[in-house]
Coordinates of C-alpha atoms and ligand atoms in Angstrom, one line a residue:
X161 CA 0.0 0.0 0.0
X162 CA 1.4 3.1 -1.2
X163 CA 1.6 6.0 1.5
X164 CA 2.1 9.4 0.5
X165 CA 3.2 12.9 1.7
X166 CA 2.4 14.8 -0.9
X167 CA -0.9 15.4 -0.7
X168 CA -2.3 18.9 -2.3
X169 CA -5.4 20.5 -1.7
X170 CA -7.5 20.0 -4.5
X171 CA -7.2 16.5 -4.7
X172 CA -7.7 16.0 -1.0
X173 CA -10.9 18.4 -1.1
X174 CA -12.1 16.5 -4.1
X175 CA -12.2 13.3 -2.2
X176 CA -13.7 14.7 1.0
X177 CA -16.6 16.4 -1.2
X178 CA -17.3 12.6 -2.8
X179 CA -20.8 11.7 -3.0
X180 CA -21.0 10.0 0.7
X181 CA -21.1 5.9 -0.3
X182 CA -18.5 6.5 -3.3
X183 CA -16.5 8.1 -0.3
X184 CA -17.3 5.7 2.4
X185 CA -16.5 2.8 -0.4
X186 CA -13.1 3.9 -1.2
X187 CA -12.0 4.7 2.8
X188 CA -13.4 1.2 3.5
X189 CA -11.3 -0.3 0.7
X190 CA -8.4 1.0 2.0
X191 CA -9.3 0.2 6.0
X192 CA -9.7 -3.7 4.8
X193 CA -6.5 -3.7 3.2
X194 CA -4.6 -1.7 6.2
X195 CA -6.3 -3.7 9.1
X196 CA -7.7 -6.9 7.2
X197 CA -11.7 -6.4 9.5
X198 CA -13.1 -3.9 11.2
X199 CA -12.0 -4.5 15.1
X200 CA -12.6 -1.6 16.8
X201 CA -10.4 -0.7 19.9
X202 CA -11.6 0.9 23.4
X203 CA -9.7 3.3 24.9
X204 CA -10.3 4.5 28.3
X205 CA -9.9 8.1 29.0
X206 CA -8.5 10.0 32.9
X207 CA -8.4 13.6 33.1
X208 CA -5.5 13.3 36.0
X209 CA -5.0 16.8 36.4
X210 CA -8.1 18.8 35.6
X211 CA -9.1 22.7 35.1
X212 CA -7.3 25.7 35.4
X213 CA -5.4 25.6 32.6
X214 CA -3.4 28.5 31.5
X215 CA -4.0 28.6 27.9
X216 CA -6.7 30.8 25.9
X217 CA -7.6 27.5 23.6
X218 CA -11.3 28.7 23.0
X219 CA -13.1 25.3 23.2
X220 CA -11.9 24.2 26.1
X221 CA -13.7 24.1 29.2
X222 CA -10.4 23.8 31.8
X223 CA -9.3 27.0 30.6
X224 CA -8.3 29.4 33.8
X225 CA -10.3 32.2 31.9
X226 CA -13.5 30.5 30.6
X227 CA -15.8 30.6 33.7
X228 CA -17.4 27.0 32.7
X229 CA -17.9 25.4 36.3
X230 CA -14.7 23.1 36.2
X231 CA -12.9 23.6 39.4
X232 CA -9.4 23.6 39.1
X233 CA -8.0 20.1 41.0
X234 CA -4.3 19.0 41.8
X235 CA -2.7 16.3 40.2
X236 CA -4.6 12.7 41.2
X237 CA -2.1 10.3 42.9
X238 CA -1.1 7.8 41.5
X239 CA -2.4 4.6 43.1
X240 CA -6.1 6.1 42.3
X241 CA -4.9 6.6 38.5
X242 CA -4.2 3.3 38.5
X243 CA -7.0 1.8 40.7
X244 CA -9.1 3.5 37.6
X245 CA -6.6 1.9 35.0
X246 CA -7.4 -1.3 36.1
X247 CA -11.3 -1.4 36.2
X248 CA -11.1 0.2 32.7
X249 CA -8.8 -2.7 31.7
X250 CA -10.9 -4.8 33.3
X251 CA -13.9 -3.1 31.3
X252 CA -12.1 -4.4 28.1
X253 CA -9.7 -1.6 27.7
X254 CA -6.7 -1.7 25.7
X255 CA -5.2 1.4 26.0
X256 CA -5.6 4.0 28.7
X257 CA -5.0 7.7 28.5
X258 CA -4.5 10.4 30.5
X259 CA -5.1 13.6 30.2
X260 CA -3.5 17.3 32.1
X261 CA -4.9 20.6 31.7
X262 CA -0.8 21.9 31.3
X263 CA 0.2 24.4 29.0
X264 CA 3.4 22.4 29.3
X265 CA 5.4 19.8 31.4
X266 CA 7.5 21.3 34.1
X267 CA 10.2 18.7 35.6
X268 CA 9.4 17.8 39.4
X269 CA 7.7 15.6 41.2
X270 CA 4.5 16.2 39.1
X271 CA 6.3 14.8 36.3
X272 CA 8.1 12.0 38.4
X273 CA 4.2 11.1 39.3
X274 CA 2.5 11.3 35.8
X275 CA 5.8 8.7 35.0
X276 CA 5.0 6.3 37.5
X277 CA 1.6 6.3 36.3
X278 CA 3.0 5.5 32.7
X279 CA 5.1 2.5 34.2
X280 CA 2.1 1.3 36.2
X281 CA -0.5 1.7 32.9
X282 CA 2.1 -0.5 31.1
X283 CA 2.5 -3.5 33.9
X284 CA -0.8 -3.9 33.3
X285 CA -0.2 -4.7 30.0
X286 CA -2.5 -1.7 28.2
X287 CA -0.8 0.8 26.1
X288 CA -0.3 4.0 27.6
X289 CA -1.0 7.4 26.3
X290 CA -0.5 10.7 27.9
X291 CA -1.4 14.4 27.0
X292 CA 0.3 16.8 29.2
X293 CA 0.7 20.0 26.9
X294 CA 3.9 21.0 25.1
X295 CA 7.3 18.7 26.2
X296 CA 10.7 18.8 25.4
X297 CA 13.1 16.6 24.0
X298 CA 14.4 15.7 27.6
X299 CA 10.9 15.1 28.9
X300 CA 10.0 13.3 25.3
X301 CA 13.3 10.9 26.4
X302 CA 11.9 10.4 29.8
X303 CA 8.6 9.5 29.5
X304 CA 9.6 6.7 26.5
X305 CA 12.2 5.1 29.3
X306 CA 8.7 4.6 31.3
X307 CA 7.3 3.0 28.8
X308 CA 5.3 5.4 27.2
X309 CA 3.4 3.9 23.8
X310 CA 2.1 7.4 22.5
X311 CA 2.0 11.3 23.2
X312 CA -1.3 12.8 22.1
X313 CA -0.9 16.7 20.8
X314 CA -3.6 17.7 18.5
X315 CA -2.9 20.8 15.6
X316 CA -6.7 21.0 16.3
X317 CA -7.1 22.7 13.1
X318 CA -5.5 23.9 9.8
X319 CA -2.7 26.4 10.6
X320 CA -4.4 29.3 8.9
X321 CA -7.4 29.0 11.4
X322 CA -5.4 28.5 14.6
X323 CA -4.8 31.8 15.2
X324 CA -9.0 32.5 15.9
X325 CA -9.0 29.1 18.4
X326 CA -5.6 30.2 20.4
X327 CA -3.5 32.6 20.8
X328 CA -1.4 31.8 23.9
X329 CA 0.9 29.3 21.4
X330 CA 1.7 28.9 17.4
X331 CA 1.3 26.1 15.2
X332 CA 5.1 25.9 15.1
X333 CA 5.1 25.5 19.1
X334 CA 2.4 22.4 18.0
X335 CA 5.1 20.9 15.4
X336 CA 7.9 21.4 17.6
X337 CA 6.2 19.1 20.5
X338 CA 5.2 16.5 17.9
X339 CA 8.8 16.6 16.6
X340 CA 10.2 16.0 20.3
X341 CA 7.8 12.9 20.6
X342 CA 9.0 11.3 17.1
X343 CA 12.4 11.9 17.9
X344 CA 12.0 10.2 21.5
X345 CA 11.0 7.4 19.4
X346 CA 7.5 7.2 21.3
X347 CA 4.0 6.9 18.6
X348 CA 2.5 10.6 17.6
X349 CA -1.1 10.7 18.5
X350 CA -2.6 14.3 16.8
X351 CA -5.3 15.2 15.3
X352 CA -8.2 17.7 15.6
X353 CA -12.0 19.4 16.5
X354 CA -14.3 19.8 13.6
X355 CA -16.7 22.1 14.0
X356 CA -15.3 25.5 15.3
X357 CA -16.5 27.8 12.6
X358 CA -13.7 26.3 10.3
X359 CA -14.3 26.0 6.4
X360 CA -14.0 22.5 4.4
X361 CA -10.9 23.7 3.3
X362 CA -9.2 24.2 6.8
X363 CA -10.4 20.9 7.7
X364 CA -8.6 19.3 4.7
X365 CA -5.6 21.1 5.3
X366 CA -5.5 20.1 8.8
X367 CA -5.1 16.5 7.6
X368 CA -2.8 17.5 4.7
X369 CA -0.6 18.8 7.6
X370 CA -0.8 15.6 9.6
X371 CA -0.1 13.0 6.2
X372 CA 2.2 15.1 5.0
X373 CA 4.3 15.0 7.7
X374 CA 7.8 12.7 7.2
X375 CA 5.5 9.6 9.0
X376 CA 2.5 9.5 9.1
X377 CA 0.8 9.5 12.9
X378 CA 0.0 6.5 14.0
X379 CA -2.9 7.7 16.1
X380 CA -5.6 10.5 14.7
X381 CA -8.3 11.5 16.9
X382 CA -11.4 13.2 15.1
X383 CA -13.2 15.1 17.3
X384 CA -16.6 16.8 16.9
X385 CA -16.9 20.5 19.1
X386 CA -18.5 19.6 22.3
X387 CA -20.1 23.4 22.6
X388 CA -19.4 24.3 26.6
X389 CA -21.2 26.9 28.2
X390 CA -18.8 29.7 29.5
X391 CA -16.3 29.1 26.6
X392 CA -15.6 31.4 23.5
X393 CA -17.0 28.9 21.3
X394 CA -20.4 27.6 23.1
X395 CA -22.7 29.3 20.4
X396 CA -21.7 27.2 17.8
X397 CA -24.1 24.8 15.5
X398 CA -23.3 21.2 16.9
X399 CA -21.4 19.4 13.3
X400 CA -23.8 17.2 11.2
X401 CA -22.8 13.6 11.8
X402 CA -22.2 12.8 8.1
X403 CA -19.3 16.0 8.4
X404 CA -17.6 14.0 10.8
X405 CA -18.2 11.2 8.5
X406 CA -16.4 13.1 5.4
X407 CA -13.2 14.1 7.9
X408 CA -12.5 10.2 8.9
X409 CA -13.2 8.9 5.7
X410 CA -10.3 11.1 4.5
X411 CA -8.5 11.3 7.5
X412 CA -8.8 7.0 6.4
X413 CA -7.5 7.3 3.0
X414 CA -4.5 9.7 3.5
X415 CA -3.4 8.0 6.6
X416 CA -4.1 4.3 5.4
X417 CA -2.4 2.7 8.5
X418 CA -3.3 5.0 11.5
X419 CA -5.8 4.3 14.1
X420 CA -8.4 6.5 13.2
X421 CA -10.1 7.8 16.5
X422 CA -13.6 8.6 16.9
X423 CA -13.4 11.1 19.7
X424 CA -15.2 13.4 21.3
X425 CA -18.8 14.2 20.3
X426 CA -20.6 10.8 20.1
X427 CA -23.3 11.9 22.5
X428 CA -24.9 14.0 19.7
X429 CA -24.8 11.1 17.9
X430 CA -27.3 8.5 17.3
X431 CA -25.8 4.9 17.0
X432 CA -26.0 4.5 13.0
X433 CA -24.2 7.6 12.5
X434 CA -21.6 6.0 15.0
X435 CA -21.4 3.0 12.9
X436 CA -21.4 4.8 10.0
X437 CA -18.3 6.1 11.3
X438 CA -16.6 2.8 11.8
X439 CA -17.5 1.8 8.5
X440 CA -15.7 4.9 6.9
X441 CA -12.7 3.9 9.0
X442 CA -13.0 4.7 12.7
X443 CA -11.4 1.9 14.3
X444 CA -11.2 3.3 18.1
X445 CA -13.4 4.6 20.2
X446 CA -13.3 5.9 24.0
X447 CA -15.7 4.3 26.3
X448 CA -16.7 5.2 30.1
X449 CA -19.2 7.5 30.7
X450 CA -16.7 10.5 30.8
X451 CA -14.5 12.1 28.5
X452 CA -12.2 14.6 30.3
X453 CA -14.8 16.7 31.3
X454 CA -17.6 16.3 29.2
X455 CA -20.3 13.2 28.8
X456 CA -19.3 10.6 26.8
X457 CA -22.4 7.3 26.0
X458 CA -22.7 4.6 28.8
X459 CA -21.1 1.9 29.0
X460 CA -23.8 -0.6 28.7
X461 CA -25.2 1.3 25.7
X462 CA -22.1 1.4 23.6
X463 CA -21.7 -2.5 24.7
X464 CA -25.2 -3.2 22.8
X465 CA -24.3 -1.0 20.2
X466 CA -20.7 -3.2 19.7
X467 CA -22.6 -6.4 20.1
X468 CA -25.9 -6.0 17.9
X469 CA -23.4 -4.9 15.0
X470 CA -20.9 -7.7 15.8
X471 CA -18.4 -4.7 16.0
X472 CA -15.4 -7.1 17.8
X473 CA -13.6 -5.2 20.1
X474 CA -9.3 -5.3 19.5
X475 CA -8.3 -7.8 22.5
X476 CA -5.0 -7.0 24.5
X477 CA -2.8 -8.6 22.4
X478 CA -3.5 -7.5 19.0
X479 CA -3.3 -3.5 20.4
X480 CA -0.1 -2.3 18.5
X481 CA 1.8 -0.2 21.1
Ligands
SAM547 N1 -3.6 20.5 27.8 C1 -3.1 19.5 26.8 C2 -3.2 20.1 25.4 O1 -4.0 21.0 25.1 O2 -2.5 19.5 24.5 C3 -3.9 18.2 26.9 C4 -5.4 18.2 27.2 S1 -6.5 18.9 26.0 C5 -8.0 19.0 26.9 C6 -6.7 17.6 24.8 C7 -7.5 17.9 23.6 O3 -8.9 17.8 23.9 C8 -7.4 19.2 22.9 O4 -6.3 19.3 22.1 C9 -8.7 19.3 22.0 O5 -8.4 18.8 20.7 C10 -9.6 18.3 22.8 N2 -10.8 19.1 23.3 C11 -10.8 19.9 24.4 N3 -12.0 20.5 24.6 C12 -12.8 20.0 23.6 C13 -14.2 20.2 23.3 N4 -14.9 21.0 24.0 N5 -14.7 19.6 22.2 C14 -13.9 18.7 21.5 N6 -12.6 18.5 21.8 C15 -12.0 19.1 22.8
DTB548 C1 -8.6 14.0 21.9 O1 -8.4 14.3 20.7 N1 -9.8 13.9 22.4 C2 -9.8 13.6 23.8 C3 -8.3 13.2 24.0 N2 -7.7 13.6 22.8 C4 -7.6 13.7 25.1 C5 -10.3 14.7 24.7 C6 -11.7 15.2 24.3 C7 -12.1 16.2 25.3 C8 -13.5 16.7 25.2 C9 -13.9 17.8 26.1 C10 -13.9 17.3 27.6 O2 -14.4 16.3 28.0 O3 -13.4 18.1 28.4
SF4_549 FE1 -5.3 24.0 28.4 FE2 -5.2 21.9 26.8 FE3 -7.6 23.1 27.4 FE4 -5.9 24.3 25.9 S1 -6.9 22.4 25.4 S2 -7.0 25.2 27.6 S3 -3.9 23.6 26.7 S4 -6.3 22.0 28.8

């Protein structure tokens, strides 16, 4: 399977604008050949350090400055991270991530914590993901020694749009982080929102920016605006299922090996538009009632949904870490 880094606009915008089954078709086509069926894997997701946050991002409801009702907490300890780790590996987890509300990583026992988390996500024999803001190289080093199987960092958007979501960081400070992970040798995990005001366009040069990268990421999360009161962007019109359709399909065909990562947003979703999803190349989803701060389907529900579809769940040892 041929995979490129050359993608250009046109053609990339010319796929996403497909008729919907010619462009479901072809990103199924190329999901069969990548993965060989359509296991889907759960992920469980921990905001360890919640709220407060620094940064102006304007969709986020831990921002310091959006008055959105998330108290800001300390960092969790780590036995009850990983008293949580468990029952969501017990749950049928395969990979566990956790989530700060850091601009960036500061060395200190907060970081000596967040590691020993790592370590203890991995002994249990689930990858481990972490998103902790912007890292360097040292950190990048650090957290692979513990075991770390991928950093997640989204671009969020395309670079020309960034500038309206966030202004307390550049695109550049983005790549930079993403380039310390790769370097460290530990799986890029990045991806974006849909459904800030953003035109097609930005959308498809977000995941120009991701494929066209020197490797591709492994991990793409897709996520749909989750509008919170309090924050900059809470007025927004909640994305049409079949846009977040379009995005993974193409996030599916440039990217024909990465887990594709249907994110946040599936509680405006009803359960064939979530399938839907999968069949234009989703292949993970996160399950628990929770995201990081925001509702995410039940448990049981998402269970039936998996089980009436024959949607097989990616068991422990077929997660690629
Ligand atoms: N502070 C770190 C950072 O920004 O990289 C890590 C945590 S941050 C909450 C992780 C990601 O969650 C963001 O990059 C963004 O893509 C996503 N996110 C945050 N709020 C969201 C919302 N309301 N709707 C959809 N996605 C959201
Ligand atoms: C990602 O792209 N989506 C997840 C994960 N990476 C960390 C986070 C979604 C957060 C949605 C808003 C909230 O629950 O606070
Ligand atoms: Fe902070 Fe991350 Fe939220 Fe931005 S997205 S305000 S960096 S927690």
């Amino acid at each position: 399977m041929e995979l490129r880094h050359d993608w250009k606009l046109a053609e990339v915008r010319a796929l996403h604008d497909l008729p919907l089954l010619e462009l479901t078709y072809r990103a199924q086509t190329i999901h069969r050949e990548a993965f060989g069926d359509n296991a889907v894997q759960l992920c469980s997701l921990l905001s360890v350090k919640t709220g407060g946050c620094p940064e102006d991002c304007g969709y986020c409801p831990q921002a310091a400055r959006h008055h959105t009702g998330v108290k800001a907490e300390k960092l969790m300890p780590v036995n009850e991270v990983l008293a949580s780790a468990r029952q969501a590996r017990d749950a049928g987890a395969t990979r566990f991530c956790m989530g700060a509300a850091w601009r960036e990583v500061k060395d200190g026992p907060q970081f000596d914590a967040v590691l020993d988390m790592v370590r203890g996500v991995r002994a249990m024999g689930m990858e481990a993901c972490c998103t902790l803001g912007m890292l360097s190289d040292d950190q990048a080093r650090r957290l692979k020694e513990a075991g770390l199987s991928a950093y997640n960092h989204n671009l969020d958007t395309s670079e020309e749009k960034y500038g309206d979501i966030i202004s307390t960081r550049t695109y550049q400070d983005r790549l930079d982080t993403l380039q310390s992970v790769r370097d460290a040798g530990i799986h890029v995990c990045s991806g974006g929102i849909i459904g800030m005001g953003e035109s097609v366009d930005d959308r498809c040069q977000l995941l120009i920016t991701l494929a066209n990268q020197p490797e591709h990421p492994e991990s793409v999360p897709v996520n749909a605006l989750v509008p919170v009161k309090g924050t900059p962007l809470a007025e927004q019109k909640q994305v049409q299922p079949i846009e977040l359709v379009r995005m993974i399909a193409t996030a599916r065909i440039l990217m024909p090996k990465a887990m594709v990562r249907l994110s946040a947003g599936r509680m405006q979703m009803n359960q064939e538009a979530q399938l839907l999803c999968m069949m234009a190349g989703a292949n993970s989803i996160f399950f628990g009632d929770k995201l990081l701060t925001t509702g995410n389907p039940e448990y049981q529900a998402d269970m039936a949904l998996l089980q009436q579809a024959g949607v097989r769940p990616l068991q422990p040892n077929e997660a690629r870490p």
